[in-house]
Each structure stands twice: as C-alpha cells, then as structure tokens.
Amino acid sequence: MEVNSLTEFLKIHATPGDFILIEYPSLYPLETLIWGELIPSLSSREILIDDFFGVGDLLFRDYLRKSPPEKYKVLMELTKRIRAIRIGPGRTSYASVVEEMPVTYEISEFMRNYYNALMKLFSSSTKVEYSITLGISQYIYFGGDKALRAILFTRSTLPFEDWTSIYFINFIL
C-alpha cells in the first residue's frame, strides 16, 4: 500500500503508544508539513506539543507569514485545541501553554518537571491523542549525551501508551 502523506501514514499505520521519528534535512520546509498538513488533519483530535526552545512558535509564525489571509483565520481557529509544554526559552503563541519548563539536562530534574507538566495537563480532563515534539534536535545538540539520556529515560518511564508520539528530528545542524 502506497502512502502519499504523513497524515495518511498516521491514519493507516499509527496506533496509540507508537513513537514515530521523522528525520528531515535542514532546508526542508517543516512549517508547511506541520501547519499546512499535519495540524489541520488532526484538528478534531487533542494535540500536545512539546516545544523545545520555541521552535514550534518559529515554525508557526513562518507558516503564517507565507499563508494567504483565508488560511490564517482557519489556522488560528485550529490552535484552540492545541496544548503545549514549553521547554526552555522562546515563545509559544500558537497554543494553550500547560507548563513552562526550564532547560535541564539532569535526568531526574527533567523527569520531575515533565511529569509535573503532564499531571497539570491530565488534571484539566484533556485526553491527548497525538503528541508532537519540536526542537528536540537543538536540545540534544546543546545537551549531548545527557540530553539524549533524559529524553530516553522519560519516554521509557512515563506512561505514553494512550497517544501517538511524533518526533521531528533534524540532525544536520
């Protein structure tokens, strides 16, 4: 079966609990994939975005600048169902921010902060179906092995079986 888009792949092959890693080259227009295809196609679902260093906000604003006015209004409406955990400095203007976490590369501190953010999210009766992680490449680049261990430990320890996690990774920095 041929799959022509990320959205089609998710609908056919992804199930709750899956971790999907998407590697993209530096010059790829990631904002078009995320805000032009993925977010609109998942708009009826609850979405959580882990936004490291405000990368998600940069992509959102870049996409808005390139969009015609009619798409702008639709996209602003879609953002109402998006929740975000902002990790590190930067802005997150496209979503309701559940928690702002400081950047840390210590496993126990990262785990505690992320767990607390998830508890705030769950206390508001939100049932996440898709989790999208943006800016994780920068986190790993700056934090090296410690950052990678913090991410892997968190993902292997916390219960992520209820939603599909999508990680956008750019290792060509």
XYZ file of N, CA and C in Angstrom:
519
model
N 0.840 -1.171 0.000
C 0.000 0.000 0.000
C 0.887 1.236 0.000
N 0.673 2.120 -0.956
C 1.458 3.344 -1.058
C 0.855 4.429 -0.170
N 1.723 5.111 0.554
C 1.300 6.193 1.429
C 1.850 7.496 0.863
N 0.963 8.475 0.641
C 1.366 9.715 -0.010
C 1.593 10.887 0.933
N 1.258 10.747 2.193
C 1.426 11.862 3.117
C 1.609 11.338 4.541
N 2.113 12.203 5.384
C 2.279 11.851 6.790
C 0.925 11.560 7.424
N -0.059 12.357 7.102
C -1.401 12.170 7.656
C -1.961 10.800 7.274
N -1.787 10.430 6.023
C -2.261 9.132 5.547
C -1.536 8.011 6.299
N -0.231 8.158 6.477
C 0.547 7.163 7.218
C 0.002 7.006 8.635
N -0.241 8.125 9.307
C -0.744 8.073 10.678
C -2.092 7.366 10.754
N -2.976 7.679 9.821
C -4.309 7.070 9.840
C -4.267 5.571 9.573
N -3.340 5.135 8.731
C -3.268 3.721 8.357
C -2.440 2.904 9.343
N -1.286 3.420 9.736
C -0.320 2.602 10.455
C -0.124 2.927 11.928
N -0.414 4.128 12.365
C -0.107 4.522 13.750
C -1.213 4.116 14.715
N -0.790 3.655 15.869
C -1.734 3.312 16.933
C -1.257 3.984 18.228
N -2.162 4.166 19.181
C -1.738 4.761 20.454
C -0.570 3.988 21.061
N 0.410 4.733 21.548
C 1.605 4.124 22.121
C 2.787 4.113 21.166
N 2.542 4.351 19.884
C 3.633 4.368 18.901
C 4.484 5.619 19.055
N 5.783 5.449 18.797
C 6.732 6.558 18.725
C 7.186 6.636 17.279
N 6.949 7.766 16.648
C 7.304 7.937 15.248
C 8.377 9.007 15.153
N 9.530 8.618 14.601
C 10.646 9.542 14.425
C 10.690 9.961 12.963
N 10.669 11.264 12.729
C 10.716 11.779 11.366
C 11.951 12.661 11.251
N 12.911 12.187 10.471
C 14.125 12.964 10.256
C 13.946 13.777 8.982
N 14.347 15.038 9.050
C 14.202 15.920 7.902
C 15.493 16.697 7.692
N 15.793 17.057 6.450
C 17.007 17.840 6.183
C 16.810 19.305 6.571
N 17.903 20.005 6.790
C 17.868 21.387 7.268
C 17.023 22.315 6.409
N 17.050 22.150 5.116
C 16.334 23.082 4.238
C 14.885 22.665 3.957
N 14.436 21.570 4.542
C 13.060 21.119 4.330
C 12.081 22.117 4.951
N 10.997 22.461 4.248
C 10.008 23.407 4.805
C 9.108 22.722 5.846
N 9.662 22.475 7.019
C 8.956 21.754 8.075
C 7.665 22.453 8.478
N 7.660 23.783 8.439
C 6.460 24.533 8.818
C 5.273 24.172 7.921
N 5.533 23.893 6.657
C 4.462 23.523 5.727
C 3.901 22.149 6.070
N 4.776 21.209 6.415
C 4.318 19.870 6.792
C 3.503 19.917 8.083
N 4.004 20.640 9.078
C 3.330 20.658 10.376
C 2.045 21.475 10.336
N 2.137 22.745 9.907
C 0.985 23.641 9.975
C 0.110 23.609 8.727
N 0.649 23.136 7.617
C -0.147 23.052 6.400
C -0.833 21.714 6.214
N -0.244 20.644 6.777
C -0.831 19.312 6.614
C -1.215 18.655 7.937
N -0.229 18.467 8.804
C -0.438 17.650 10.000
C -1.468 18.237 10.965
N -1.267 19.460 11.404
C -2.185 20.066 12.377
C -3.609 20.166 11.812
N -3.800 20.651 10.584
C -5.179 20.689 10.062
C -5.840 19.310 9.985
N -5.059 18.279 9.637
C -5.647 16.944 9.522
C -5.972 16.329 10.881
N -5.292 16.775 11.928
C -5.545 16.254 13.276
C -6.398 17.209 14.106
N -6.976 18.203 13.480
C -7.662 19.275 14.209
C -8.841 18.810 15.056
N -9.410 17.666 14.763
C -10.521 17.180 15.579
C -10.033 16.384 16.791
N -8.733 16.230 16.904
C -8.121 15.469 17.994
C -7.449 16.414 19.000
N -7.179 15.890 20.183
C -6.427 16.649 21.182
C -4.940 16.471 20.891
N -4.240 17.585 20.754
C -2.822 17.567 20.394
C -2.018 18.234 21.507
N -0.916 17.591 21.868
C 0.048 18.166 22.795
C 1.332 18.391 22.022
N 1.907 19.588 22.150
C 3.189 19.862 21.504
C 4.222 20.150 22.584
N 5.307 19.379 22.561
C 6.473 19.678 23.385
C 7.332 20.606 22.548
N 7.446 21.848 22.979
C 8.133 22.869 22.187
C 9.442 23.264 22.874
N 10.541 22.661 22.424
C 11.858 22.990 22.934
C 12.341 24.288 22.293
N 12.744 25.238 23.108
C 13.352 26.494 22.673
C 12.455 27.343 21.764
N 11.162 27.132 21.780
C 10.255 27.932 20.966
C 10.323 27.633 19.482
N 10.872 26.491 19.103
C 10.976 26.123 17.689
C 9.590 26.029 17.051
N 8.625 25.489 17.787
C 7.263 25.387 17.269
C 6.679 26.745 16.943
N 6.952 27.723 17.782
C 6.456 29.075 17.537
C 7.101 29.683 16.300
N 8.403 29.462 16.124
C 9.087 29.972 14.934
C 8.485 29.371 13.661
N 8.220 28.066 13.702
C 7.619 27.397 12.541
C 6.211 27.932 12.274
N 5.446 28.137 13.354
C 4.075 28.641 13.228
C 4.067 30.032 12.596
N 4.890 30.934 13.122
C 4.921 32.300 12.594
C 5.442 32.336 11.156
N 6.413 31.477 10.847
C 6.930 31.418 9.478
C 5.839 30.957 8.515
N 5.070 29.949 8.934
C 3.985 29.464 8.083
C 2.905 30.540 7.891
N 2.558 31.237 8.969
C 1.546 32.296 8.874
C 1.965 33.404 7.906
N 3.246 33.765 7.939
C 3.738 34.820 7.044
C 3.585 34.445 5.574
N 3.687 33.162 5.272
C 3.611 32.691 3.885
C 2.177 32.364 3.453
N 1.241 32.355 4.393
C -0.126 31.917 4.103
C -1.016 33.058 3.645
N -1.973 32.738 2.758
C -2.964 33.747 2.375
C -3.920 34.012 3.545
N -4.569 35.159 3.567
C -5.445 35.542 4.692
C -6.524 34.516 5.046
N -7.082 33.843 4.061
C -8.149 32.870 4.365
C -7.612 31.680 5.165
N -6.374 31.272 4.929
C -5.776 30.190 5.703
C -5.444 30.646 7.120
N -5.102 31.905 7.270
C -4.747 32.461 8.573
C -5.889 32.285 9.556
N -7.086 32.646 9.150
C -8.246 32.563 10.029
C -8.533 31.105 10.418
N -8.470 30.207 9.460
C -8.716 28.790 9.723
C -7.671 28.236 10.689
N -6.413 28.582 10.453
C -5.343 28.089 11.306
C -5.463 28.609 12.734
N -5.827 29.857 12.879
C -6.000 30.410 14.224
C -7.121 29.678 14.963
N -8.137 29.267 14.256
C -9.233 28.505 14.855
C -8.749 27.114 15.295
N -7.879 26.506 14.492
C -7.365 25.169 14.804
C -6.506 25.153 16.070
N -5.853 26.256 16.363
C -4.941 26.290 17.509
C -5.661 26.202 18.852
N -6.950 26.378 18.856
C -7.703 26.347 20.115
C -7.663 24.991 20.811
N -7.436 23.921 20.067
C -7.413 22.574 20.651
C -6.002 22.085 20.952
N -5.015 22.929 20.735
C -3.632 22.518 20.939
C -3.155 22.951 22.323
N -2.525 22.020 23.027
C -1.892 22.303 24.305
C -0.382 22.192 24.081
N 0.393 22.938 24.857
C 1.846 22.889 24.676
C 2.563 22.896 26.016
N 3.683 22.218 26.031
C 4.631 22.304 27.129
C 5.851 23.003 26.532
N 6.128 24.202 27.029
C 7.278 24.949 26.524
C 8.492 24.603 27.373
N 9.536 24.167 26.696
C 10.741 23.748 27.385
C 11.875 24.680 26.971
N 12.338 25.470 27.923
C 13.404 26.414 27.644
C 12.866 27.758 27.204
N 13.775 28.642 26.788
C 13.353 29.978 26.367
C 12.606 29.935 25.045
N 11.983 31.026 24.721
C 11.221 31.116 23.476
C 9.768 31.395 23.770
N 9.017 31.562 22.719
C 7.588 31.832 22.847
C 6.797 30.625 22.392
N 5.548 30.592 22.805
C 4.607 29.581 22.326
C 3.265 30.281 22.187
N 3.079 30.960 21.067
C 1.883 31.773 20.857
C 0.748 31.017 20.180
N 0.987 29.804 19.739
C 0.018 29.062 18.939
C -0.831 28.088 19.753
N -0.643 28.034 21.052
C -1.326 27.015 21.847
C -1.562 27.514 23.258
N -2.370 26.758 23.962
C -2.553 26.996 25.388
C -1.384 26.314 26.103
N -0.559 27.091 26.785
C 0.627 26.544 27.442
C 0.224 25.905 28.766
N 0.468 24.615 28.874
C 0.157 23.854 30.081
C 1.204 24.128 31.153
N 2.457 24.175 30.733
C 3.563 24.345 31.667
C 4.765 24.904 30.923
N 5.550 25.698 31.638
C 6.817 26.196 31.125
C 7.903 25.531 31.947
N 8.775 24.805 31.283
C 9.845 24.082 31.965
C 11.184 24.737 31.668
N 12.049 24.826 32.659
C 13.401 25.307 32.372
C 14.190 24.213 31.650
N 15.191 24.617 30.898
C 16.055 23.632 30.245
C 16.952 23.018 31.303
N 16.955 21.712 31.352
C 17.866 20.984 32.222
C 18.271 19.707 31.509
N 19.482 19.297 31.753
C 19.978 18.064 31.151
C 20.174 16.981 32.203
N 19.792 17.277 33.437
C 19.851 16.286 34.511
C 18.600 15.413 34.422
N 18.800 14.122 34.351
C 17.697 13.185 34.123
C 16.591 13.336 35.164
N 16.935 13.314 36.433
C 15.906 13.351 37.476
C 15.131 14.670 37.454
N 15.818 15.766 37.208
C 15.143 17.060 37.170
C 14.236 17.186 35.939
N 14.733 16.740 34.789
C 13.915 16.777 33.579
C 12.670 15.910 33.763
N 12.874 14.715 34.306
C 11.765 13.781 34.533
C 10.721 14.380 35.473
N 11.159 14.956 36.570
C 10.241 15.559 37.537
C 9.455 16.712 36.898
N 10.144 17.576 36.191
C 9.483 18.714 35.551
C 8.472 18.262 34.497
N 8.862 17.287 33.699
C 7.964 16.815 32.642
C 6.762 16.087 33.238
N 6.995 15.278 34.252
C 5.906 14.578 34.928
C 4.904 15.580 35.509
N 5.400 16.624 36.163
C 4.515 17.653 36.721
C 3.709 18.349 35.638
N 4.326 18.599 34.497
C 3.608 19.215 33.372
C 2.494 18.305 32.880
N 2.777 17.019 32.775
C 1.746 16.073 32.324
C 0.604 15.982 33.330
N 0.908 16.030 34.614
C -0.138 15.979 35.634
C -1.051 17.202 35.537
N -0.499 18.361 35.241
C -1.326 19.556 35.030
C -2.227 19.374 33.821
N -1.683 18.792 32.785
C -2.456 18.557 31.570
C -3.603 17.591 31.853
N -3.324 16.504 32.540
C -4.349 15.499 32.805
C -5.393 15.987 33.799
N -5.034 16.908 34.678
C -5.997 17.406 35.652
C -7.071 18.269 34.988
N -6.823 18.709 33.759
C -7.822 19.521 33.052
C -8.717 18.668 32.152
N -8.743 17.369 32.377
C -9.591 16.438 31.625
C -9.276 16.422 30.137
N -8.046 16.660 29.788
C -7.634 16.599 28.394
C -7.160 15.192 28.092
N -7.664 14.620 27.010
C -7.242 13.288 26.585
C -6.420 13.441 25.315
N -5.117 13.486 25.473
C -4.207 13.662 24.343
C -4.270 12.445 23.437
N -4.356 12.692 22.128
C -4.307 11.608 21.155
C -3.003 11.617 20.369
N -2.451 12.816 20.162
C -1.195 12.950 19.436
C -0.277 13.901 20.195
N 0.966 13.507 20.322
C 1.991 14.356 20.924
C 3.037 14.623 19.850
N 3.320 15.891 19.631
C 4.291 16.293 18.618
C 5.436 16.989 19.342
N 6.658 16.578 19.060
C 7.820 17.182 19.698
C 8.622 17.950 18.661
N 8.841 19.241 18.961
C 9.582 20.126 18.068
C 10.781 20.705 18.809
N 11.896 20.832 18.132
C 13.095 21.412 18.724
C 13.929 20.429 19.517
N 13.605 19.156 19.446
C 14.357 18.159 20.218
C 15.791 18.037 19.703
N 16.010 18.302 18.433
C 17.368 18.244 17.877
C 18.260 19.276 18.547
N 17.733 20.469 18.789
C 18.504 21.511 19.449
C 18.811 21.116 20.893
N 17.833 20.530 21.569
C 18.028 20.078 22.944
C 19.157 19.050 23.011
N 19.134 18.095 22.108
C 20.170 17.062 22.087
C 21.514 17.654 21.653
N 21.493 18.562 20.716
C 22.724 19.192 20.254
C 23.418 19.933 21.398
N 22.671 20.728 22.138
C 23.250 21.509 23.228
C 23.581 20.657 24.455
N 22.792 19.626 24.707
C 22.981 18.824 25.917
C 23.729 17.524 25.720
N 23.976 17.149 24.485
C 24.727 15.931 24.193
C 24.110 14.680 24.778
N 24.991 13.807 25.279
C 24.539 12.521 25.821
C 23.579 12.669 26.988
N 23.795 13.691 27.823
C 22.906 13.898 28.971
C 21.483 14.185 28.501
N 21.349 15.001 27.469
C 20.026 15.329 26.939
C 19.357 14.091 26.343
N 20.111 13.323 25.597
C 19.558 12.109 24.996
C 19.116 11.128 26.078
N 19.922 10.984 27.118
C 19.541 10.093 28.224
C 18.282 10.597 28.932
N 18.169 11.901 29.127
C 16.984 12.466 29.789
C 15.728 12.165 28.976
N 15.805 12.348 27.666
C 14.652 12.071 26.797
C 14.313 10.589 26.818
N 15.301 9.737 26.611
C 15.052 8.292 26.570
C 14.508 7.771 27.896
N 15.059 8.233 29.007
C 14.581 7.787 30.311
C 13.130 8.220 30.531
N 12.835 9.469 30.199
C 11.473 9.977 30.373
C 10.495 9.173 29.523
N 10.861 8.929 28.273
C 9.963 8.216 27.370
C 9.798 6.747 27.740
N 10.800 6.169 28.363
C 10.685 4.756 28.739
C 10.025 4.567 30.101
N 9.918 5.633 30.892
C 9.376 5.519 32.242
C 7.931 5.988 32.350
N 7.630 7.113 31.730
C 6.277 7.672 31.846
C 5.296 6.943 30.937
N 4.019 6.925 31.301
C 3.015 6.202 30.502
C 2.591 6.992 29.255
N 3.109 6.598 28.116
C 2.776 7.246 26.852
C 1.910 6.334 25.971
N 1.338 5.302 26.546
C 0.621 4.323 25.735
C -0.729 4.809 25.215
N -1.213 5.942 25.727
C -2.525 6.430 25.311
C -2.497 7.316 24.077
N -1.325 7.720 23.644
C -1.262 8.593 22.476
C -0.111 8.216 21.559
N -0.169 8.726 20.352
C 0.878 8.532 19.358
C 1.840 9.709 19.464
N 3.121 9.425 19.617
C 4.135 10.460 19.745
C 4.897 10.620 18.436
N 5.025 11.859 17.980
C 5.709 12.154 16.723
C 6.864 13.093 17.028
N 8.064 12.670 16.679
C 9.261 13.469 16.935
C 9.851 13.914 15.592
N 10.009 15.210 15.432
C 10.651 15.744 14.236
C 12.105 16.008 14.585
N 13.011 15.343 13.886
C 14.423 15.388 14.216
C 15.239 15.883 13.033
N 16.030 16.910 13.287
C 16.945 17.456 12.291
C 18.349 17.305 12.864
N 19.059 16.265 12.438
C 20.404 16.060 12.950
C 21.465 16.673 12.051
N 21.052 17.356 11.035
C 22.005 18.028 10.159
C 21.987 19.499 10.555
N 22.656 19.818 11.654
C 22.647 21.180 12.179
C 23.746 22.024 11.609
